[in-house]
Structures are given as C-alpha cells and as structure tokens.
PDB file of C-alpha atoms in Angstrom:
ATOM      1  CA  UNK D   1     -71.219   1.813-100.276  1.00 60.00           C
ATOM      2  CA  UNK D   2     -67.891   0.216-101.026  1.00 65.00           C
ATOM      3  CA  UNK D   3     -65.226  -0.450 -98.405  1.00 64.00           C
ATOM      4  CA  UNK D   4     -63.335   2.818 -97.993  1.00 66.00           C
ATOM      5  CA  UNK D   5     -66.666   4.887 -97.505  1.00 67.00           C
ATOM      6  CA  UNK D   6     -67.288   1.907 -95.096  1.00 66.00           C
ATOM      7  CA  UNK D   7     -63.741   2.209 -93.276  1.00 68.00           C
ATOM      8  CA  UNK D   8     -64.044   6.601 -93.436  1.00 66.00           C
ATOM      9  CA  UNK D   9     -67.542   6.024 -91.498  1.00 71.00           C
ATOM     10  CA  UNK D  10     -66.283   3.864 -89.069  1.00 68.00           C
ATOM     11  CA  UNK D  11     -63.115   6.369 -88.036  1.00 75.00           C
ATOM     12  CA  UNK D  12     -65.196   9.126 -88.201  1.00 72.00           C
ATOM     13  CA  UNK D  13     -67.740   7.195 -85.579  1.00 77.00           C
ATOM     14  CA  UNK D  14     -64.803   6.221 -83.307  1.00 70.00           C
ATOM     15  CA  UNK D  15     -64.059   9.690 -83.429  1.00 75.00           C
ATOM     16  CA  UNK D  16     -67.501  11.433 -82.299  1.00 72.00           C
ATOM     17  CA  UNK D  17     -67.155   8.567 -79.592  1.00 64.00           C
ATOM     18  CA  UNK D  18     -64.265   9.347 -78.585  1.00 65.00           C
ATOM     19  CA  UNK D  19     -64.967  12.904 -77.999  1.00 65.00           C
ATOM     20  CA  UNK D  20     -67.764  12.683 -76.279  1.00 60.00           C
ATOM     21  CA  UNK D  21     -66.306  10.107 -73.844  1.00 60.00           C
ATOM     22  CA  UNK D  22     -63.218  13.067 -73.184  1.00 60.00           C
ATOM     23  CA  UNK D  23     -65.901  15.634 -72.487  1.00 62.00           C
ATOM     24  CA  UNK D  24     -68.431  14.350 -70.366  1.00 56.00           C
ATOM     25  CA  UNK D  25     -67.046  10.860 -68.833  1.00 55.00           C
ATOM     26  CA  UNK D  26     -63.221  12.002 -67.870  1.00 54.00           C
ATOM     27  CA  UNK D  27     -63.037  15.544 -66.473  1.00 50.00           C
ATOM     28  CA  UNK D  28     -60.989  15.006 -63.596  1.00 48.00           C
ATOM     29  CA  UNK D  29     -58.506  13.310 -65.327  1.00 49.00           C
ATOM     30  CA  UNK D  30     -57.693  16.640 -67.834  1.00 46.00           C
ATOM     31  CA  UNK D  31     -55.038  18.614 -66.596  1.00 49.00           C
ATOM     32  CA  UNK D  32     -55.232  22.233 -67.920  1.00 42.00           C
ATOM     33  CA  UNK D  33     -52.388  23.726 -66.003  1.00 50.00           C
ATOM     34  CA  UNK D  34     -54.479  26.885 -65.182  1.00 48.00           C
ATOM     35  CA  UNK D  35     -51.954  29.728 -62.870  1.00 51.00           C
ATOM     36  CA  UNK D  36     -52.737  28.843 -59.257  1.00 54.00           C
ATOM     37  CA  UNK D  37     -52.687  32.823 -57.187  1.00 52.00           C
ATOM     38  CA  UNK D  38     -49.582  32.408 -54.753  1.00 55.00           C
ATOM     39  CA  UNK D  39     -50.570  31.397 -51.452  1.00 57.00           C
ATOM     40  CA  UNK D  40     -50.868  34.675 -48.457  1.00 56.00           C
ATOM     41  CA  UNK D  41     -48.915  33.743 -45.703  1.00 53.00           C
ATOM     42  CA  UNK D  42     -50.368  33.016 -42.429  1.00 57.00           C
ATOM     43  CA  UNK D  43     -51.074  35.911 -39.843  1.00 51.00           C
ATOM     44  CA  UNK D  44     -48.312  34.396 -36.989  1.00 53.00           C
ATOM     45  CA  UNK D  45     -46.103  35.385 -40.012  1.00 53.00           C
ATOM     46  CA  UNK D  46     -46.538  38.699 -40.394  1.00 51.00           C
ATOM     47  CA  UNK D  47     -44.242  40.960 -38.769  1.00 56.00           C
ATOM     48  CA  UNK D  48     -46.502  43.749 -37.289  1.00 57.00           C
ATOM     49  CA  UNK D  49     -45.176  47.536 -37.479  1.00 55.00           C
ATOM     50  CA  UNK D  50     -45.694  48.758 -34.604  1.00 57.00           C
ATOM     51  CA  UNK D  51     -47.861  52.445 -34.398  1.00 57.00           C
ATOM     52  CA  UNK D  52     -45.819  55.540 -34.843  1.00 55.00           C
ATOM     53  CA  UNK D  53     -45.005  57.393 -31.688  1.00 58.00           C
ATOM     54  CA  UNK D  54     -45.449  60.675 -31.706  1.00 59.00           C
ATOM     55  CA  UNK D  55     -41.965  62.461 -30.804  1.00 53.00           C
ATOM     56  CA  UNK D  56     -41.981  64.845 -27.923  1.00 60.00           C
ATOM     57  CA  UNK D  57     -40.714  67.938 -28.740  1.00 60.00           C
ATOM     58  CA  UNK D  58     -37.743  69.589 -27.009  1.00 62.00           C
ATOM     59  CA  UNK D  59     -38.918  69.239 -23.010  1.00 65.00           C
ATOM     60  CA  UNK D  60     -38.808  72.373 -21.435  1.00 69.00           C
ATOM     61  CA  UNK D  61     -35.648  72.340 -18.937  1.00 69.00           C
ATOM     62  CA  UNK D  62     -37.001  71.600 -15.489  1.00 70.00           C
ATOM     63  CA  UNK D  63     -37.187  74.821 -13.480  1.00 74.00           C
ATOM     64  CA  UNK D  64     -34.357  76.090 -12.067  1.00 76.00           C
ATOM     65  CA  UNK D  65     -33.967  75.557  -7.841  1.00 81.00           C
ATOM     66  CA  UNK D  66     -34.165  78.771  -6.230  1.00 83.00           C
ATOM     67  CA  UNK D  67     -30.399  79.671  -5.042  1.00 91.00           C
ATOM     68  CA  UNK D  68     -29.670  81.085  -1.247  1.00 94.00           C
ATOM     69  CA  UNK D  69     -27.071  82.440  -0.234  1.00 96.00           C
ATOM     70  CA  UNK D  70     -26.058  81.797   3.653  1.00 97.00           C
ATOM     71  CA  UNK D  71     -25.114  84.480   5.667  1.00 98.00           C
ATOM     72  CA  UNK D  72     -24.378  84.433   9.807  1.00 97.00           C
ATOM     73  CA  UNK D  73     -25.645  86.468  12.129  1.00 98.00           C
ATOM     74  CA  UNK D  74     -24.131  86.065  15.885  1.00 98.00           C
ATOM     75  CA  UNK D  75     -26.073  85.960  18.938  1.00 97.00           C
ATOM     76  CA  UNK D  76     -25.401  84.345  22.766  1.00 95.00           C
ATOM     77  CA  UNK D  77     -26.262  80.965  23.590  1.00 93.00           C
ATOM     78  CA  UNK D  78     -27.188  79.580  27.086  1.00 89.00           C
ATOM     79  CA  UNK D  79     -23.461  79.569  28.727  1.00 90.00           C
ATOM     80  CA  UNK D  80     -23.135  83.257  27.173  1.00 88.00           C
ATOM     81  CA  UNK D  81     -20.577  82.741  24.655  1.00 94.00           C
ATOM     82  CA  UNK D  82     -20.743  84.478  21.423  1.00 96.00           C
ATOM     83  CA  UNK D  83     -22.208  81.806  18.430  1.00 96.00           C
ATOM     84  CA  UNK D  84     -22.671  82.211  14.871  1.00 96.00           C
ATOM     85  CA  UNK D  85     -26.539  81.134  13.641  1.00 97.00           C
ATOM     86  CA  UNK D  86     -27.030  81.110   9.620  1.00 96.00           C
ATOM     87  CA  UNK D  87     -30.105  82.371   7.944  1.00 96.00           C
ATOM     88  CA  UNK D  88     -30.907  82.617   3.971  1.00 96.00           C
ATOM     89  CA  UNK D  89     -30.912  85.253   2.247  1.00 97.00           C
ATOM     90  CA  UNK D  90     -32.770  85.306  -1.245  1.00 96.00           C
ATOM     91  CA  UNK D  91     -30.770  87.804  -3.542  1.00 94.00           C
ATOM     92  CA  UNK D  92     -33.429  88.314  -5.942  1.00 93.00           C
ATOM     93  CA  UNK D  93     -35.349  89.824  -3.113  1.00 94.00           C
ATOM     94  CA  UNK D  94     -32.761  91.292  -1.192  1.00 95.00           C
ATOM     95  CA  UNK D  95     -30.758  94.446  -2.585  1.00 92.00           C
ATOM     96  CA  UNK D  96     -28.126  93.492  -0.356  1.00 96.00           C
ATOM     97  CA  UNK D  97     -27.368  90.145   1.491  1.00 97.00           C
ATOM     98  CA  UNK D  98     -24.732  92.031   4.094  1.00 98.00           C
ATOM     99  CA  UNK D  99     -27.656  94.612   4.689  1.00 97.00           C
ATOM    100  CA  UNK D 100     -30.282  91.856   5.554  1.00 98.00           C
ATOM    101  CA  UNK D 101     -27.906  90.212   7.905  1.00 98.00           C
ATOM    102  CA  UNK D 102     -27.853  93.287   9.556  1.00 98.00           C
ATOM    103  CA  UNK D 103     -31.317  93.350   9.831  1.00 98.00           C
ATOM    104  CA  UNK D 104     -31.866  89.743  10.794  1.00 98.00           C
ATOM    105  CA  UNK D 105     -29.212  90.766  13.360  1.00 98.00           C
ATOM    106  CA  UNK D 106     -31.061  93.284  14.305  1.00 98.00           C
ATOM    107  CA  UNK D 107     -34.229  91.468  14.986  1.00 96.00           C
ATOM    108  CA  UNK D 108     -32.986  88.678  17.192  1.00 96.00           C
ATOM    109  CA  UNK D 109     -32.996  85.303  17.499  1.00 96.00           C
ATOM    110  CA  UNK D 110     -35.866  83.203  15.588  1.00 96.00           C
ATOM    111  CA  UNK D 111     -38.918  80.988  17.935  1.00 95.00           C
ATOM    112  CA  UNK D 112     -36.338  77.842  17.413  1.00 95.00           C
ATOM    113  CA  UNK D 113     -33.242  79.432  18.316  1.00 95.00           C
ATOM    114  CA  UNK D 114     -34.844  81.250  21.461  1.00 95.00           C
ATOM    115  CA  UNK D 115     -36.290  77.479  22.223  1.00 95.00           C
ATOM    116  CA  UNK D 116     -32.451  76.506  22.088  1.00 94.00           C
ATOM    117  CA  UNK D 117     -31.162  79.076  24.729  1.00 95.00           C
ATOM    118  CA  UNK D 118     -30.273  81.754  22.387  1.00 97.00           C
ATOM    119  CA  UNK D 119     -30.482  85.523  22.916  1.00 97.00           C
ATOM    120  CA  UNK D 120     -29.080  88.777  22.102  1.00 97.00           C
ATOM    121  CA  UNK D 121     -28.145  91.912  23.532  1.00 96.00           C
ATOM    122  CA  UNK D 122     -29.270  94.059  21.121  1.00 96.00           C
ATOM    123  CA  UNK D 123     -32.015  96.519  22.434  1.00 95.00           C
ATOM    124  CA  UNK D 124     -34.984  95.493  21.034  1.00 92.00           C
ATOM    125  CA  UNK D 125     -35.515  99.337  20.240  1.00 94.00           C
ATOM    126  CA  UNK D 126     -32.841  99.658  17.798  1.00 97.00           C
ATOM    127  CA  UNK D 127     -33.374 100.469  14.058  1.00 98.00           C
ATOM    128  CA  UNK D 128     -31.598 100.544  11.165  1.00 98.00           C
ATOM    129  CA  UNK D 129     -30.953 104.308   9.695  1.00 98.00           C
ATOM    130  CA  UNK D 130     -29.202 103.387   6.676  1.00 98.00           C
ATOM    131  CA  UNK D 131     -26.675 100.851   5.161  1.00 98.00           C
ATOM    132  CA  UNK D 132     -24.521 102.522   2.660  1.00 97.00           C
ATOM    133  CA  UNK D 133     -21.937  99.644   0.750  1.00 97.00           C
ATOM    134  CA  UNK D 134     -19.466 102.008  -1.192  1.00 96.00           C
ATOM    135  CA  UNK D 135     -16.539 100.434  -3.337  1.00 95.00           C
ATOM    136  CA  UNK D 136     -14.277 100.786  -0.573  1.00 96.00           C
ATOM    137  CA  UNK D 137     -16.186 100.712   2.468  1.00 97.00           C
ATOM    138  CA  UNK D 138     -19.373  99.958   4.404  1.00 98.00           C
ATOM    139  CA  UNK D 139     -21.325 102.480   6.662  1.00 98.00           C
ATOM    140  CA  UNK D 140     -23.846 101.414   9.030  1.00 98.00           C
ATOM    141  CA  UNK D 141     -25.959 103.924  10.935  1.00 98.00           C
ATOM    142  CA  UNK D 142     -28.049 102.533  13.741  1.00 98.00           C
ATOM    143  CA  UNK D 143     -30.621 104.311  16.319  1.00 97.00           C
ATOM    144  CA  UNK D 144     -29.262 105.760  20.044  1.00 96.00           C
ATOM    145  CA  UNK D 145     -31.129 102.470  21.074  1.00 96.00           C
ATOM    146  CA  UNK D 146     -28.311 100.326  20.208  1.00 97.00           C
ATOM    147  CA  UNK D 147     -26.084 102.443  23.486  1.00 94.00           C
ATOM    148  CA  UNK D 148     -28.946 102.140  26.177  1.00 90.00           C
ATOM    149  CA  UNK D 149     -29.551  99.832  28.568  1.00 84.00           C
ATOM    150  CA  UNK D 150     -27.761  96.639  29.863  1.00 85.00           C
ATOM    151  CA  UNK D 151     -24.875  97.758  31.702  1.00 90.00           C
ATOM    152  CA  UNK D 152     -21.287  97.618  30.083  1.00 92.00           C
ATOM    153  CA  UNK D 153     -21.298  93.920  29.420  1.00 93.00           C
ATOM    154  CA  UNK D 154     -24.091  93.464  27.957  1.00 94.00           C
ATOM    155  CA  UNK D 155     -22.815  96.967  25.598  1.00 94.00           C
ATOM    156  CA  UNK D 156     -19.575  95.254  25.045  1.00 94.00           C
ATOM    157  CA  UNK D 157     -21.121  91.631  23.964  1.00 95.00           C
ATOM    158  CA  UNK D 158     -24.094  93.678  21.610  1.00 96.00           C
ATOM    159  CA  UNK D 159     -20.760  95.160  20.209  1.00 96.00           C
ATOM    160  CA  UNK D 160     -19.061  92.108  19.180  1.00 97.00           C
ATOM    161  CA  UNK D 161     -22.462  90.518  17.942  1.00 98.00           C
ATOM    162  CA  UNK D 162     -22.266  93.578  15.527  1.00 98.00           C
ATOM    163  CA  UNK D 163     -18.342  93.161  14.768  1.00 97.00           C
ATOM    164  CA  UNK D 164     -18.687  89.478  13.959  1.00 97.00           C
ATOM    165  CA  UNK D 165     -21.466  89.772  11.595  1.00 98.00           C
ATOM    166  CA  UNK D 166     -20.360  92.193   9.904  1.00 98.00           C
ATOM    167  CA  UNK D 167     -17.449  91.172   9.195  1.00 97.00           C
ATOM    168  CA  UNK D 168     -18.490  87.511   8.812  1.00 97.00           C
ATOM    169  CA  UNK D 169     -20.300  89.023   5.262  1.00 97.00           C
ATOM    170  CA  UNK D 170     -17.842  91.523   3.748  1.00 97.00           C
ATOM    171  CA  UNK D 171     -14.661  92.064   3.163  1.00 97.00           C
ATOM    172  CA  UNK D 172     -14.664  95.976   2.916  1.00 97.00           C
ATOM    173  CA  UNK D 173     -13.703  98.129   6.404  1.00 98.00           C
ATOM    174  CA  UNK D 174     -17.083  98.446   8.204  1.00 98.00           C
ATOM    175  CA  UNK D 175     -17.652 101.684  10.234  1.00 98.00           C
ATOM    176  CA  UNK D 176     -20.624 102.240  12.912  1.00 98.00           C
ATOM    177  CA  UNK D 177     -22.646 105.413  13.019  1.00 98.00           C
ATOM    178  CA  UNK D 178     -25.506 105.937  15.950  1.00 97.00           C
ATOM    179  CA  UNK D 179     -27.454 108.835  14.391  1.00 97.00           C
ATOM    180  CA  UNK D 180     -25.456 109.779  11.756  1.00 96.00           C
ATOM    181  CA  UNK D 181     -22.039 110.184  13.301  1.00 97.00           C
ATOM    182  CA  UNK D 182     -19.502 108.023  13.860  1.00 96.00           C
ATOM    183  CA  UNK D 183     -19.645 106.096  17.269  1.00 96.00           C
ATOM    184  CA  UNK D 184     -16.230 105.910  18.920  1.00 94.00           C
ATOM    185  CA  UNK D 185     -17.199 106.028  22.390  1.00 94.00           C
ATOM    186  CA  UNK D 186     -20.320 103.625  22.813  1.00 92.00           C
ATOM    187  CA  UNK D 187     -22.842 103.787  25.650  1.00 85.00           C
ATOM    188  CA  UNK D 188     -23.053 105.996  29.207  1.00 81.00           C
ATOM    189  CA  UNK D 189     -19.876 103.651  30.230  1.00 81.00           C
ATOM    190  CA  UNK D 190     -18.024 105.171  27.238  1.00 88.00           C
ATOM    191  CA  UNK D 191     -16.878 102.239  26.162  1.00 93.00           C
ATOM    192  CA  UNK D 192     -13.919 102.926  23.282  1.00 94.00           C
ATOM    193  CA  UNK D 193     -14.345 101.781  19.797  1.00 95.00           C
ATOM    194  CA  UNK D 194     -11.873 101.681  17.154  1.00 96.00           C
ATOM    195  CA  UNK D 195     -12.907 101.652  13.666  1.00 97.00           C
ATOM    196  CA  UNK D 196     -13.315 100.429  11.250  1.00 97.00           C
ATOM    197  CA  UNK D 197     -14.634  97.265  13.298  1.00 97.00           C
ATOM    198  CA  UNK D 198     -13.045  94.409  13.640  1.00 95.00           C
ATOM    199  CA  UNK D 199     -11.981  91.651  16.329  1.00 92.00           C
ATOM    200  CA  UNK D 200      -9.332  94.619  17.833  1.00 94.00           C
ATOM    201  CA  UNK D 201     -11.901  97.718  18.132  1.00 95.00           C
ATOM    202  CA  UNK D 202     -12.628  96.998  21.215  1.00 94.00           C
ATOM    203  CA  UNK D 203      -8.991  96.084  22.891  1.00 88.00           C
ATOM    204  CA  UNK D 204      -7.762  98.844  25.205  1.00 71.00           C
TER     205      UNK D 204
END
C-alpha cells in the first residue's frame, strides 16, 4: 500500500468517525428548524359571545282601561238643600248615559250616600215609561207615582231633583210626561210647570 492509498484510508476513517459521533453522541446540539404550531391563546383571553337572545315579538298593547263617563244625579242632603252626587255610567252598556241618570235618579240615593244624610223625594213608586232623545229634544214619561204623596214641598223639591239632572246631562229642551201626556200642572196642589224644564219652570 503506498502513501496515498494510506492517506485516502485515513480520511475516509475520520470520516465514518465523524459521522457516527454527529448521529449518536450530539443530538441536542442539531438544530433542524422544524415549524413550531402558533401558540392558542389563553382562555382569560378570549372574548366570550354572549348567547343569542331570542327577540320578543311585537308585545301586544296593554289592554285598554275601561272609559266612564260621569254623570250627576241630584238628591237632598241633611240641611235639605238640593246637591249634585255623580255616578258612572259605562256607555258600552248603556244605550244612553242621560237615560241611566234618569234611572239612577230614579232609584235614590246609594247605602253610602243614605249613610251621609242623603235622600230624595222621589216616590219610591215611580217608574220610568219611556225616554225618547230626538235630534231636537228629549221626552221623558214617568208613572202618576212621581205626583203623589209628600205635600207641595216635597212635589216642588222632587221637581227640581228632576230639572237639575236633566239638564245637568243634555243640552236639548227636556219635556216631562206622567202617563203619556205632558205634565203642566204637577200633583193634587197643582203645582205649575213650564216646559221645557229648566231652572225657571217652576217660577210663578
């Protein structure tokens, strides 16, 4: 073997040797640059969404409050002067609000009012023929009840009660009928009525 085999031997040993020293002896020293995956972020620092609300639909409007409409009846109160009371009158019931004034007038004073020293001097007999309510005028027709009884003051104060109601809910001329014909002498002390009534019918 002459000296250049001898010198290709020798770098091809150093070689082997110095491969197998790289592979197996010095791992952690290679650096291979192999992609690293991008870090997640930490929970804290992701901003949640909050859930989806389910939109309402269109609320229903809240009911409507029930509308009265106040009407005044007049009755006496404990020193005997002439006072106006109010009662409510639903117009979805009531065909008429000036007719169920009448009516209410009519009937008297409520528990509470009679409690407070009110009262009337309308028979308790009387009824209510008819109510007419024309364009023009008003008609009411009440039973020979309304004339009896009492004496002329009470007559005359039962009178007014009716006057001051009436007129209290209408406008139109209001005329008085006892059975169906038109009262212009009221009550065995023939008291004089004009008509229609209002706050003179009854001045001499």
């Amino acid at each position: 073997m002459n000296s250049s085999q001898k010198l290709g031997l020798f770098i091809l040993i150093a070689i082997s040797v110095a491969y197998v020293y790289f592979s197996f002896f010095n791992k952690g020293e290679i650096d291979f640059h192999l992609p690293q995956h991008e870090e997640k972020p930490p929970i804290s620092d992701i901003t949640e969404i909050p859930d989806i609300q389910e939109i309402p639909d269109d609320e229903e409007p809240a009911p409507k409050e029930k509308e009265y409409k106040t009407v005044k009846i007049f009755v006496s109160d404990s020193h005997g002067k002439i006072r106006s009371v109010n009662r409510k009158c639903d117009p979805e019931k009531e065909k008429s609000c000036f007719a169920f004034a009448i009516k209410e007038l009519v009937s008297g004073p409520t528990k509470w009012e009679k409690s407070k020293g009110f009262t009337s001097e309308i028979p308790q007999g009387t009824k209510i023929l008819s109510i007419r309510e024309g364009e023009k005028s008003v008609m009411i027709d009440l039973s020979s009840a309304f004339e009896g009884g009492g004496g002329a003051e009470s007559t005359y104060i039962r009178i007014k009660q009716l006057i001051k109601t009436a007129k209290a809910n209408t406008n139109l001329p209001v005329y008085l009928y006892i059975n169906g014909k038109q009262a212009d002498v009221i009550g065995g002390e023939g008291i004089m009525i004009k008509q229609p009534l209002n706050e003179r019918s009854l001045d001499d």
